[in-house]
PDB file of C-alpha atoms in Angstrom:
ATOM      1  CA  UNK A   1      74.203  33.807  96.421  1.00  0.00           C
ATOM      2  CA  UNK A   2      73.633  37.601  96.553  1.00  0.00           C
ATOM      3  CA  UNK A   3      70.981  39.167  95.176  1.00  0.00           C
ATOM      4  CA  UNK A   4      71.480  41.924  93.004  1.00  0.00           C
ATOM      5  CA  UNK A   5      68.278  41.951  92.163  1.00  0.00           C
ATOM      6  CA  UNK A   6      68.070  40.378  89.051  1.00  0.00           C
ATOM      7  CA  UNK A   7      64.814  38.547  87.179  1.00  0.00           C
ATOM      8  CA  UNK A   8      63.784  35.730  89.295  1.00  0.00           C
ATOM      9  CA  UNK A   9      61.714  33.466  87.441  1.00  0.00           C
ATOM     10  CA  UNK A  10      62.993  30.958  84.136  1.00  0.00           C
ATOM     11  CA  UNK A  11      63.893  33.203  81.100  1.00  0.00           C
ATOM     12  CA  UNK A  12      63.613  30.760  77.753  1.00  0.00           C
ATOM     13  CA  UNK A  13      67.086  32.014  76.073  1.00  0.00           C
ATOM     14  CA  UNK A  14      69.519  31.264  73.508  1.00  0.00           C
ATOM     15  CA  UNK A  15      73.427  31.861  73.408  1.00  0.00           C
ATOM     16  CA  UNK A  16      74.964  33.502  70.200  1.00  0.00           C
ATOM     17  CA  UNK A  17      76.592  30.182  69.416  1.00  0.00           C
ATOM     18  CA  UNK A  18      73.461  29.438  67.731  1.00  0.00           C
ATOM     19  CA  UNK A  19      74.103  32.202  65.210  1.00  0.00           C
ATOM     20  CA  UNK A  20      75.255  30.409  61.934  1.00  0.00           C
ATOM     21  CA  UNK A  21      78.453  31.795  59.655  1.00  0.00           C
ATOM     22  CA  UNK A  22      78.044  35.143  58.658  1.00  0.00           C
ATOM     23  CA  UNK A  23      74.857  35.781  60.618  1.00  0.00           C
ATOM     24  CA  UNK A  24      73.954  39.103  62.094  1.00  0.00           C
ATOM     25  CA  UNK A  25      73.499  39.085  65.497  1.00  0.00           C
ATOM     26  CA  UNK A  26      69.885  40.448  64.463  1.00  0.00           C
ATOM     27  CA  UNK A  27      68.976  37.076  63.527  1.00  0.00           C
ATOM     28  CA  UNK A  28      68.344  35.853  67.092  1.00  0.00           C
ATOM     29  CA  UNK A  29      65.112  37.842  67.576  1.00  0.00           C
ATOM     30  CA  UNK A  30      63.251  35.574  64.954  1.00  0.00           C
ATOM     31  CA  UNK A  31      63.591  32.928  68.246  1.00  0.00           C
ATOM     32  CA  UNK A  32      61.770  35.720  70.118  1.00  0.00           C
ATOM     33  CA  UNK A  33      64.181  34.917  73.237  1.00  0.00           C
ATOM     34  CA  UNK A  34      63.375  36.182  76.494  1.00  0.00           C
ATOM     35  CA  UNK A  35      67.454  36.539  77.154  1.00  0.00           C
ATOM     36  CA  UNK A  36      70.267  36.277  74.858  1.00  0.00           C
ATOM     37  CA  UNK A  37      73.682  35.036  76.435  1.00  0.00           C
ATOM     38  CA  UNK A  38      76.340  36.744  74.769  1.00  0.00           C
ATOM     39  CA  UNK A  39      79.457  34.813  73.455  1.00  0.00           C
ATOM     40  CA  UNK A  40      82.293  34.226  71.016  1.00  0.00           C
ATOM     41  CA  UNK A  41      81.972  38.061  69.287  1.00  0.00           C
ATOM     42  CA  UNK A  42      84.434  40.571  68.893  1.00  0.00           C
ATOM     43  CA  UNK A  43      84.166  43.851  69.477  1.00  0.00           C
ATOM     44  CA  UNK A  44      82.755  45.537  66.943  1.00  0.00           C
ATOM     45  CA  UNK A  45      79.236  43.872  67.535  1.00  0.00           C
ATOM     46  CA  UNK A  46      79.495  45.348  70.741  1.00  0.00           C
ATOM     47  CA  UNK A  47      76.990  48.639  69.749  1.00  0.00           C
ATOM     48  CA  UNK A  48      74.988  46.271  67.534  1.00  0.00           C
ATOM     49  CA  UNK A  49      73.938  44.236  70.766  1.00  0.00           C
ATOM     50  CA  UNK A  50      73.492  47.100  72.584  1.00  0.00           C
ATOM     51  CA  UNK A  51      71.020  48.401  70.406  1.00  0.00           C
ATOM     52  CA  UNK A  52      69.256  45.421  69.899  1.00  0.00           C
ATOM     53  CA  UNK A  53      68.999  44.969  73.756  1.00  0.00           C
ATOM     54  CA  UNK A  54      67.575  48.240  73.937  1.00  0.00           C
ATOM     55  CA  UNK A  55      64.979  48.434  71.204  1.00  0.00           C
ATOM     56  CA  UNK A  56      63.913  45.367  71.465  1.00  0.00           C
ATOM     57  CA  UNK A  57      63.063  44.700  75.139  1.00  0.00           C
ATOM     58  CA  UNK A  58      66.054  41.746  75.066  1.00  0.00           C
ATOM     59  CA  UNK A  59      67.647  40.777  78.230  1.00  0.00           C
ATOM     60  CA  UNK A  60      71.595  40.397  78.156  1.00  0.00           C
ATOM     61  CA  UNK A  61      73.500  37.816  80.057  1.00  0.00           C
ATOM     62  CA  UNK A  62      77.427  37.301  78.816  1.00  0.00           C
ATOM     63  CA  UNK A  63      79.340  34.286  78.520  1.00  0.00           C
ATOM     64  CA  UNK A  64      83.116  35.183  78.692  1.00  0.00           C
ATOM     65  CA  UNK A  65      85.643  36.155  77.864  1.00  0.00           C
ATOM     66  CA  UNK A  66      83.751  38.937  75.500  1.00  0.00           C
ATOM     67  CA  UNK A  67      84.658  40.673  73.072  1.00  0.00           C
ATOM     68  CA  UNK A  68      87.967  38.789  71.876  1.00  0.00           C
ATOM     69  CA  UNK A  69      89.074  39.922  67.967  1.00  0.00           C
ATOM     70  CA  UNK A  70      91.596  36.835  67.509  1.00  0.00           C
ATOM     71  CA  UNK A  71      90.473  34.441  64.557  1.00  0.00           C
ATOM     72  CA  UNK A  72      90.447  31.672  67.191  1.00  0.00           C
ATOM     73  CA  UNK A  73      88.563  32.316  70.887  1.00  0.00           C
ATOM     74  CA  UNK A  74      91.543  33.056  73.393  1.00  0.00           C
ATOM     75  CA  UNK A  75      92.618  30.410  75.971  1.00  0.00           C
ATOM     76  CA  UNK A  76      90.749  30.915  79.248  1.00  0.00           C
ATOM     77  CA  UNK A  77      92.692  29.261  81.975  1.00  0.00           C
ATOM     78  CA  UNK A  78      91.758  30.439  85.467  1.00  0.00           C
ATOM     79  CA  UNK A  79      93.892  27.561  87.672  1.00  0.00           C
ATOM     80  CA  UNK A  80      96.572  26.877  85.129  1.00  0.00           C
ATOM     81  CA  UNK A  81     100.156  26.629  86.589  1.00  0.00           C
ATOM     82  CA  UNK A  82     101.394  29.145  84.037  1.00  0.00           C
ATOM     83  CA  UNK A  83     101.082  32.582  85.854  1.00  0.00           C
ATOM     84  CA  UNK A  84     100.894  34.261  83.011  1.00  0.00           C
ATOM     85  CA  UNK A  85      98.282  32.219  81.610  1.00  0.00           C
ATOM     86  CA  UNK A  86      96.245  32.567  84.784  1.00  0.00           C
ATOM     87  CA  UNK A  87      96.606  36.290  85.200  1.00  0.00           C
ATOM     88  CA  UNK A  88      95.584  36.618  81.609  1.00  0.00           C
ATOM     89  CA  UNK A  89      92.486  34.999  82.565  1.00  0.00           C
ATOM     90  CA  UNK A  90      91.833  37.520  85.743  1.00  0.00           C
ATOM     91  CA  UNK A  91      92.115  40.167  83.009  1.00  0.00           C
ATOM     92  CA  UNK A  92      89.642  38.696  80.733  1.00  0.00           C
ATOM     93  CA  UNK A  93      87.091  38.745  83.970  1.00  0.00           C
ATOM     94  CA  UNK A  94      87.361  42.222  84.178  1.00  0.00           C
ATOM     95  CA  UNK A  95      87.222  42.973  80.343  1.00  0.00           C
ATOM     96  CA  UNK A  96      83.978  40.358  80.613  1.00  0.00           C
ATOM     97  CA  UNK A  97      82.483  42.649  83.584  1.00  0.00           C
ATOM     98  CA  UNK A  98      82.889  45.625  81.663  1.00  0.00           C
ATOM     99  CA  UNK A  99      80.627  44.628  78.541  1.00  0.00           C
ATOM    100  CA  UNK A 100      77.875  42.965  81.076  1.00  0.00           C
ATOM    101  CA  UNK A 101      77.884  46.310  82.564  1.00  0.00           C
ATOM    102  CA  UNK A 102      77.346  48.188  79.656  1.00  0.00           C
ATOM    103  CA  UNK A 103      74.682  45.573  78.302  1.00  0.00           C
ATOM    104  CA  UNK A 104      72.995  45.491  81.950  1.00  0.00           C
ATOM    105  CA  UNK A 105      73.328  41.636  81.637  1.00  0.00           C
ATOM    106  CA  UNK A 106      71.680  39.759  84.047  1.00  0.00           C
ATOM    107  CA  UNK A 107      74.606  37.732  84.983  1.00  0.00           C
ATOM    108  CA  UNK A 108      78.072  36.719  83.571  1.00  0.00           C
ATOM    109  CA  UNK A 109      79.316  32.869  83.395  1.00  0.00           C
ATOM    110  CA  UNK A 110      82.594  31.702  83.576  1.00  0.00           C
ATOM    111  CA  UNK A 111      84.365  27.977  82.537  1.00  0.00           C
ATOM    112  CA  UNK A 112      85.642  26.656  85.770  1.00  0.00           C
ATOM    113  CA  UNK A 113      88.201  25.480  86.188  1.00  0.00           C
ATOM    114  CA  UNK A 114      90.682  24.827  82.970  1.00  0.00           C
ATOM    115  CA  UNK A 115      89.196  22.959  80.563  1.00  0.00           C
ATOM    116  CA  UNK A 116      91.978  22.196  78.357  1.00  0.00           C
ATOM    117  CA  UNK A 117      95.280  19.884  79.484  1.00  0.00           C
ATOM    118  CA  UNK A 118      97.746  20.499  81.057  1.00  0.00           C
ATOM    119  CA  UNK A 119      95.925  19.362  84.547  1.00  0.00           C
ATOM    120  CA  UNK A 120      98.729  20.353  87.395  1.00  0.00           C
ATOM    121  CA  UNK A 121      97.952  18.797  90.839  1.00  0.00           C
ATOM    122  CA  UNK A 122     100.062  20.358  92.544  1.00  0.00           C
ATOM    123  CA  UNK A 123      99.645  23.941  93.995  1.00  0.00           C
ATOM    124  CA  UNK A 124      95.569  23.516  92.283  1.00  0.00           C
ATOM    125  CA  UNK A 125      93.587  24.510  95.266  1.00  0.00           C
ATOM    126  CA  UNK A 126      95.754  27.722  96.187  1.00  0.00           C
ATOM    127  CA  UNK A 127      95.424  28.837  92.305  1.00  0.00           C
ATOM    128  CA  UNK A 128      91.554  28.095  92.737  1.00  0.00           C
ATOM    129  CA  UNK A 129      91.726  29.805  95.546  1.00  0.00           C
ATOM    130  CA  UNK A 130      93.532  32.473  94.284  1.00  0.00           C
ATOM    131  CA  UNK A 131      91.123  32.954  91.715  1.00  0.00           C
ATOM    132  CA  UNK A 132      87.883  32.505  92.910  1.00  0.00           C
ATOM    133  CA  UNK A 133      88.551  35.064  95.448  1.00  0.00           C
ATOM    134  CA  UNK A 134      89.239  37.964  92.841  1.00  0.00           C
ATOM    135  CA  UNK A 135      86.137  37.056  90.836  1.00  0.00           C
ATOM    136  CA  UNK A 136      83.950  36.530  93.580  1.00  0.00           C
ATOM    137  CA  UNK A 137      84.947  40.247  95.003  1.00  0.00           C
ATOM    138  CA  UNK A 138      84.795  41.693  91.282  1.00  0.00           C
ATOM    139  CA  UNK A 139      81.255  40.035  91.776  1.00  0.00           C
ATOM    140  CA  UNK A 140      80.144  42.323  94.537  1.00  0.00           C
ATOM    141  CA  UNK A 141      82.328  45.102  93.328  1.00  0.00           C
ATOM    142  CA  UNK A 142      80.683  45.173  89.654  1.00  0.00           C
ATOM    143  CA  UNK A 143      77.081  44.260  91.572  1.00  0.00           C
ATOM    144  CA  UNK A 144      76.590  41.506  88.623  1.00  0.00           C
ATOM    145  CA  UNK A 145      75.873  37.648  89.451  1.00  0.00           C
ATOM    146  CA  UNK A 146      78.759  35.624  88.400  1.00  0.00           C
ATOM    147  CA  UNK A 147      78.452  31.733  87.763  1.00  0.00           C
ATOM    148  CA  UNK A 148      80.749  28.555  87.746  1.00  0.00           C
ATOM    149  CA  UNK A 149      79.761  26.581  84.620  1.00  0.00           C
ATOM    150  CA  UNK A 150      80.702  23.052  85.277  1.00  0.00           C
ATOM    151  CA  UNK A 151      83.162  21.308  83.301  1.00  0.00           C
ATOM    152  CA  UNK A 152      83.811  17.787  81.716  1.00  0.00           C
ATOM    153  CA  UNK A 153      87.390  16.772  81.353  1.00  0.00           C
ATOM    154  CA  UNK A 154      89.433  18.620  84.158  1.00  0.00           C
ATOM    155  CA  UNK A 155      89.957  15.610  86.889  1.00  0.00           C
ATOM    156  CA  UNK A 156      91.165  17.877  89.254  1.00  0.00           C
ATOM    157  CA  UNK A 157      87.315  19.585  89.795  1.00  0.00           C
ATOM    158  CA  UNK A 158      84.131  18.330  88.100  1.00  0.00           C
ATOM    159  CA  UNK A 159      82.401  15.886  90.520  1.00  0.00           C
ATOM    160  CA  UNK A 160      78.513  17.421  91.562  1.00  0.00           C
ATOM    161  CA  UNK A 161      80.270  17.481  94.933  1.00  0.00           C
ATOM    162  CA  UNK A 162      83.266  19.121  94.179  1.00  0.00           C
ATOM    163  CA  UNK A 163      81.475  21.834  92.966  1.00  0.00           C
ATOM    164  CA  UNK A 164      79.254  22.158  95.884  1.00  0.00           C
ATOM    165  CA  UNK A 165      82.550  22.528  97.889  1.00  0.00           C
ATOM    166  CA  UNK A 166      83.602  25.461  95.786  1.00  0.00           C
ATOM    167  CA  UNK A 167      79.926  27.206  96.239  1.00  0.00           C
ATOM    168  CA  UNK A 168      79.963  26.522  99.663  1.00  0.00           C
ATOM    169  CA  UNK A 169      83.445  28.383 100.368  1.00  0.00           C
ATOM    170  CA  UNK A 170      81.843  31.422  97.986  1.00  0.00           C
ATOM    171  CA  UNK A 171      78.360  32.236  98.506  1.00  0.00           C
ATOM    172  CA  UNK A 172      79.101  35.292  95.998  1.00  0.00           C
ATOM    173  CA  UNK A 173      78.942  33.220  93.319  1.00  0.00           C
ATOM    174  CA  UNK A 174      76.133  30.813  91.869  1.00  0.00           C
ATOM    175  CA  UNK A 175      76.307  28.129  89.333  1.00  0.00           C
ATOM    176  CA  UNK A 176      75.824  27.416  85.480  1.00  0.00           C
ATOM    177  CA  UNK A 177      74.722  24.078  85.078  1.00  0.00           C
ATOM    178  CA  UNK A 178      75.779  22.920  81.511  1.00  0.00           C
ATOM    179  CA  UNK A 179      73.550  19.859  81.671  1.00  0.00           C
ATOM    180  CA  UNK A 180      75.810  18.316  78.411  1.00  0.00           C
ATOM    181  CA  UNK A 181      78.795  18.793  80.182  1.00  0.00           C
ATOM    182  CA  UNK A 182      77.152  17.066  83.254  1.00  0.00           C
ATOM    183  CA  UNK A 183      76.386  14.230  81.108  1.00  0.00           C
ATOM    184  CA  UNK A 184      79.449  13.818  79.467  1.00  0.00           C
ATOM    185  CA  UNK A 185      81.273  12.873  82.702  1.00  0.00           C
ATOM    186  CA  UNK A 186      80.627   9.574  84.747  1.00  0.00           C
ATOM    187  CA  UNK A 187      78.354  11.150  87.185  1.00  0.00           C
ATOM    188  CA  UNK A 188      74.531  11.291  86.494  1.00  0.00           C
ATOM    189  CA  UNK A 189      72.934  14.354  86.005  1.00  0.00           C
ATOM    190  CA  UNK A 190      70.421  13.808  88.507  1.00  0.00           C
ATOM    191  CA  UNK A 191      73.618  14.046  91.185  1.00  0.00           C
ATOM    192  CA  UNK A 192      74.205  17.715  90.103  1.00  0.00           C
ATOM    193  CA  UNK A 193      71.257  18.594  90.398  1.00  0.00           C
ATOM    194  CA  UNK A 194      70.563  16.923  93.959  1.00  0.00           C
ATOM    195  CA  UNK A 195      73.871  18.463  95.525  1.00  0.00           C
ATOM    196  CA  UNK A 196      74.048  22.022  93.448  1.00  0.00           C
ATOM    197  CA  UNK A 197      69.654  22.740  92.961  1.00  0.00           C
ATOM    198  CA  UNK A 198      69.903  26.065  95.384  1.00  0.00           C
ATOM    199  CA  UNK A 199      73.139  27.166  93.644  1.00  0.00           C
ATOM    200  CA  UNK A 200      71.857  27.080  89.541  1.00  0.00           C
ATOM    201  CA  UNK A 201      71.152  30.346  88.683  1.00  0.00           C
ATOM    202  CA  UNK A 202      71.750  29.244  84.542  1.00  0.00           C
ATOM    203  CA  UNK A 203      71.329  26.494  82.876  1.00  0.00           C
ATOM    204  CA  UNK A 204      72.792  25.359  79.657  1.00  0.00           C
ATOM    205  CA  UNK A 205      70.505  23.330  77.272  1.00  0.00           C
ATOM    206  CA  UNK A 206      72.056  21.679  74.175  1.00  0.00           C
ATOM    207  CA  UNK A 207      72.258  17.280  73.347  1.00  0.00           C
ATOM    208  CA  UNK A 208      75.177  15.326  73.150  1.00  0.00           C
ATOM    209  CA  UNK A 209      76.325  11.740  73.228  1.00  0.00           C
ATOM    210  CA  UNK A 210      79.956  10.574  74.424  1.00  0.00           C
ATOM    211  CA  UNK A 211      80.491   9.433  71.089  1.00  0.00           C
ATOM    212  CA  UNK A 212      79.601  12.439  68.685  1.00  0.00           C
ATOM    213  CA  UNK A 213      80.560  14.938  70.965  1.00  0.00           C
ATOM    214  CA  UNK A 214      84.475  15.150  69.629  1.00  0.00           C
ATOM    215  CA  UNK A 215      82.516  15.362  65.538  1.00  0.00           C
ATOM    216  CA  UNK A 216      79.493  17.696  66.455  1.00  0.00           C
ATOM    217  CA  UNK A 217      79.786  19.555  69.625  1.00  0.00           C
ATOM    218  CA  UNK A 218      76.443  20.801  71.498  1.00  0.00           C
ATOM    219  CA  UNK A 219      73.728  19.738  69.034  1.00  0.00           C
ATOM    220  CA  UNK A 220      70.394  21.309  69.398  1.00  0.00           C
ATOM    221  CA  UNK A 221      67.755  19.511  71.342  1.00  0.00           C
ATOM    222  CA  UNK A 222      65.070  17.722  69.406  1.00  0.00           C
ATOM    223  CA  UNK A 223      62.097  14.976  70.049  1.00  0.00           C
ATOM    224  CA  UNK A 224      63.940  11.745  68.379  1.00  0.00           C
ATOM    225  CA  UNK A 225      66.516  11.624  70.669  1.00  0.00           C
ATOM    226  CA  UNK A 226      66.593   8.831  72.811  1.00  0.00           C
ATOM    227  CA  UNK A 227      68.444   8.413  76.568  1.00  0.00           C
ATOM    228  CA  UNK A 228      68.843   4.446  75.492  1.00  0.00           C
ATOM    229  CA  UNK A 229      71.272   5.755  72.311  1.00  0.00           C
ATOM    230  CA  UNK A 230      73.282   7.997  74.564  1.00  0.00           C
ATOM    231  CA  UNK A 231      71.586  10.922  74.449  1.00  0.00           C
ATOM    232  CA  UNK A 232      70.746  13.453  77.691  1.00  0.00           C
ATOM    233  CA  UNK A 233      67.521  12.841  78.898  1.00  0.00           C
ATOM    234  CA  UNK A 234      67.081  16.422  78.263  1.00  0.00           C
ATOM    235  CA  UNK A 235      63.306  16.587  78.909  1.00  0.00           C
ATOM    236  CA  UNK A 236      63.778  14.932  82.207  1.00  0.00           C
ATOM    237  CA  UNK A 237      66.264  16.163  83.761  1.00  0.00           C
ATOM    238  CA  UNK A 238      64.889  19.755  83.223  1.00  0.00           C
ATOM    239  CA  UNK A 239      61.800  18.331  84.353  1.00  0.00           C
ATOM    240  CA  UNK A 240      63.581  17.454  87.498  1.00  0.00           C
ATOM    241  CA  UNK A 241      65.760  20.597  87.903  1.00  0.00           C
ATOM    242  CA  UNK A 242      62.865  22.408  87.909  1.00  0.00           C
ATOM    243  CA  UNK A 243      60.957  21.134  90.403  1.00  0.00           C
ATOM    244  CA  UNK A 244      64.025  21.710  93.069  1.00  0.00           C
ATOM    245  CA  UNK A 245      65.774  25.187  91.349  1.00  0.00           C
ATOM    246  CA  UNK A 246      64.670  28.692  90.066  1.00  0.00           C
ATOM    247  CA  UNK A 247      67.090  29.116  87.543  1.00  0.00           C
ATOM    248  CA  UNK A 248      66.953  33.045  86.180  1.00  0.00           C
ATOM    249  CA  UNK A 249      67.399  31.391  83.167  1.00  0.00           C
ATOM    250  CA  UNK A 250      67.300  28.391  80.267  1.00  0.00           C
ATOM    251  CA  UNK A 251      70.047  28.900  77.755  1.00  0.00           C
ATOM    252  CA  UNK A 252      69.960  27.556  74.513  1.00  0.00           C
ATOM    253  CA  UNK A 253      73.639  26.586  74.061  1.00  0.00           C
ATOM    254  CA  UNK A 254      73.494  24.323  70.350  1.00  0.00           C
ATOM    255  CA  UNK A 255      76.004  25.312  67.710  1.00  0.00           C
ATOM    256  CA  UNK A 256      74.954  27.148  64.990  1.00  0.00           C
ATOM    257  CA  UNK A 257      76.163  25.069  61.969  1.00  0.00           C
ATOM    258  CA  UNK A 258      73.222  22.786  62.870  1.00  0.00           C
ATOM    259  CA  UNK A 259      70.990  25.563  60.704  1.00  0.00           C
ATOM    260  CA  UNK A 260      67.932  27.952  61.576  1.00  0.00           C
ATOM    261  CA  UNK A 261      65.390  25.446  61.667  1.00  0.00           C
ATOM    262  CA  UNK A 262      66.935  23.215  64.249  1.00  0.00           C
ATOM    263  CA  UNK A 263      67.033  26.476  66.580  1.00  0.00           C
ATOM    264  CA  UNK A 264      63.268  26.979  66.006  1.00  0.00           C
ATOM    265  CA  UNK A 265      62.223  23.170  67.174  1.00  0.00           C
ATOM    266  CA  UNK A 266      64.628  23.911  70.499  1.00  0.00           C
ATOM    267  CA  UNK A 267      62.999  27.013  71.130  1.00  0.00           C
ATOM    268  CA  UNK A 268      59.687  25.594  70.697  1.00  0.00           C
ATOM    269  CA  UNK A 269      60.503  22.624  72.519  1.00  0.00           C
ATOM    270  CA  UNK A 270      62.032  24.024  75.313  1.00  0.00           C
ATOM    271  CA  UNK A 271      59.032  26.422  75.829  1.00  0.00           C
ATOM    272  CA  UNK A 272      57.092  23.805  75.888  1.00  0.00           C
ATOM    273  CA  UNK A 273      58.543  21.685  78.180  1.00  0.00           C
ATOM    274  CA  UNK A 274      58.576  24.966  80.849  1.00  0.00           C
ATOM    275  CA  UNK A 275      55.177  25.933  79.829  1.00  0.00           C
ATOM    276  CA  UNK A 276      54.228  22.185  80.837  1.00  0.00           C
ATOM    277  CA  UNK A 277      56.282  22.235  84.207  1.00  0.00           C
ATOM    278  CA  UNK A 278      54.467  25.351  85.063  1.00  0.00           C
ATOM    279  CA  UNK A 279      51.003  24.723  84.476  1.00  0.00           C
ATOM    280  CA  UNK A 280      52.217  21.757  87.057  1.00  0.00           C
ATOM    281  CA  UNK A 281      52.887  24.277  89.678  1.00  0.00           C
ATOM    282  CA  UNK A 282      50.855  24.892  92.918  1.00  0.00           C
ATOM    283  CA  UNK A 283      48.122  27.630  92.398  1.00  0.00           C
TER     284      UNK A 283
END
């Protein structure tokens, strides 16, 4: 990938979506994050971040599309068959590129490809295509990282070495690894990581089971949670990531209707767990 040259060592971070209802976006410095990833706000936080960023030392990294002002988050759809739908989603990039560059973000991820049905075989690589080559040259053009995040349901891309396909063809362009997503689909998280390791620049850190995904989304990570019940192995396969990657950064990605306290044991955990990996390093 190219180096803009951006922090190079793991940033402990949390997205927004941890940010319960009606919470000011203020409320994410009690986690004392190294980097917040931006998502899911409209506009008129836009300053507020901005500020925060700057008075409180706060790195930036976006998660688009940002802003959107809608009461329900906009359908991003970067290989749908519906041109419309797919140059909508070019047009959120650049919207996207614009706020990292006014927030100095440290790198701006992207769903790839559609998550949401219809999945339209036909014609799929030349929309990829099509689209992957606009964002990888807004990439250069904007001098911010982008990154793939993997996805779970789409059939038409989500193996570890479909992905590694797509980085191959674009060396522009790096890689989110959502580990939940990763572990939601039939391929063991331990195969992303051995085929995409040089690409992750990101990584998404949340739990999950195939069974209470659908009723509670990305729940926060925790020390009760058990591979044997379902659960990611969250402890191990960072463990495992890290010891093959140099991700810029560790993202915190729970929702925040699982309450303020549940944040505070991630954060502590997941310092913990690099602080541990670390101390492992060569001297």
């Amino acid at each position: 990938m190219v180096d803009f040259g951006t922090c190079r060592h793991e940033h402990c971070g949390v997205s927004s979506s941890v940010l319960g209802p009606g919470d000011r976006v203020e409320r994410l410095l009690e986690l004392r994050p190294d980097v917040v990833e931006w998502y899911g706000l409209p506009s008129s936080e836009l300053r507020a971040i901005e500020r925060l960023a700057e008075e409180h030392a706060v790195r930036s990294a976006v998660h688009g599309p940002l802003p959107f002002d809608g009461l329900q988050p906009p359908r991003f759809a970067p290989t749908s068959a519906d041109p419309d739908l797919a140059g909508r989603a070019l047009t959120m990039v650049r919207e996207t590129l614009a706020c990292a560059r006014a927030l100095d973000a440290i790198h701006v991820v992207f769903h790839f490809p559609d998550p949401d049905p219809p999945y339209v075989r036909r014609g799929f690589e030349a929309r990829a295509r099509a689209f992957l080559d606009e964002v990888a040259e807004l990439s250069l053009r904007y001098r911010i990282p982008i990154l793939l995040e993997n996805m779970t349901p789409n059939p038409l891309l989500r193996s570890p070495d479909d992905y590694r396909a797509v980085l191959d063809r674009y060396d522009e362009l790096g890689l989110c690894l959502d580990l939940g997503h990763a572990h939601l689909t039939s391929y063991p998280v331990e195969e992303y990581v051995e085929a995409l390791a040089d690409r992750v620049e990101s990584v998404h850190v949340y739990n999950t089971t195939p069974s209470r995904y659908a009723r509670n989304g990305h729940e926060p990570i925790g020390e009760d949670q058990d591979a044997a019940e379902g659960w990611l192995d969250w402890r191990a396969d960072l463990l495992g990531l890290l010891t093959v990657a140099t991700p810029r950064a560790l993202v915190l990605e729970h929702d925040g209707r699982h309450g303020p306290d549940s944040s505070v044991r991630a954060v502590t955990g997941l310092r913990a767990l690099v602080a541990w990996a670390r101390s492992k390093e060569p001297a």
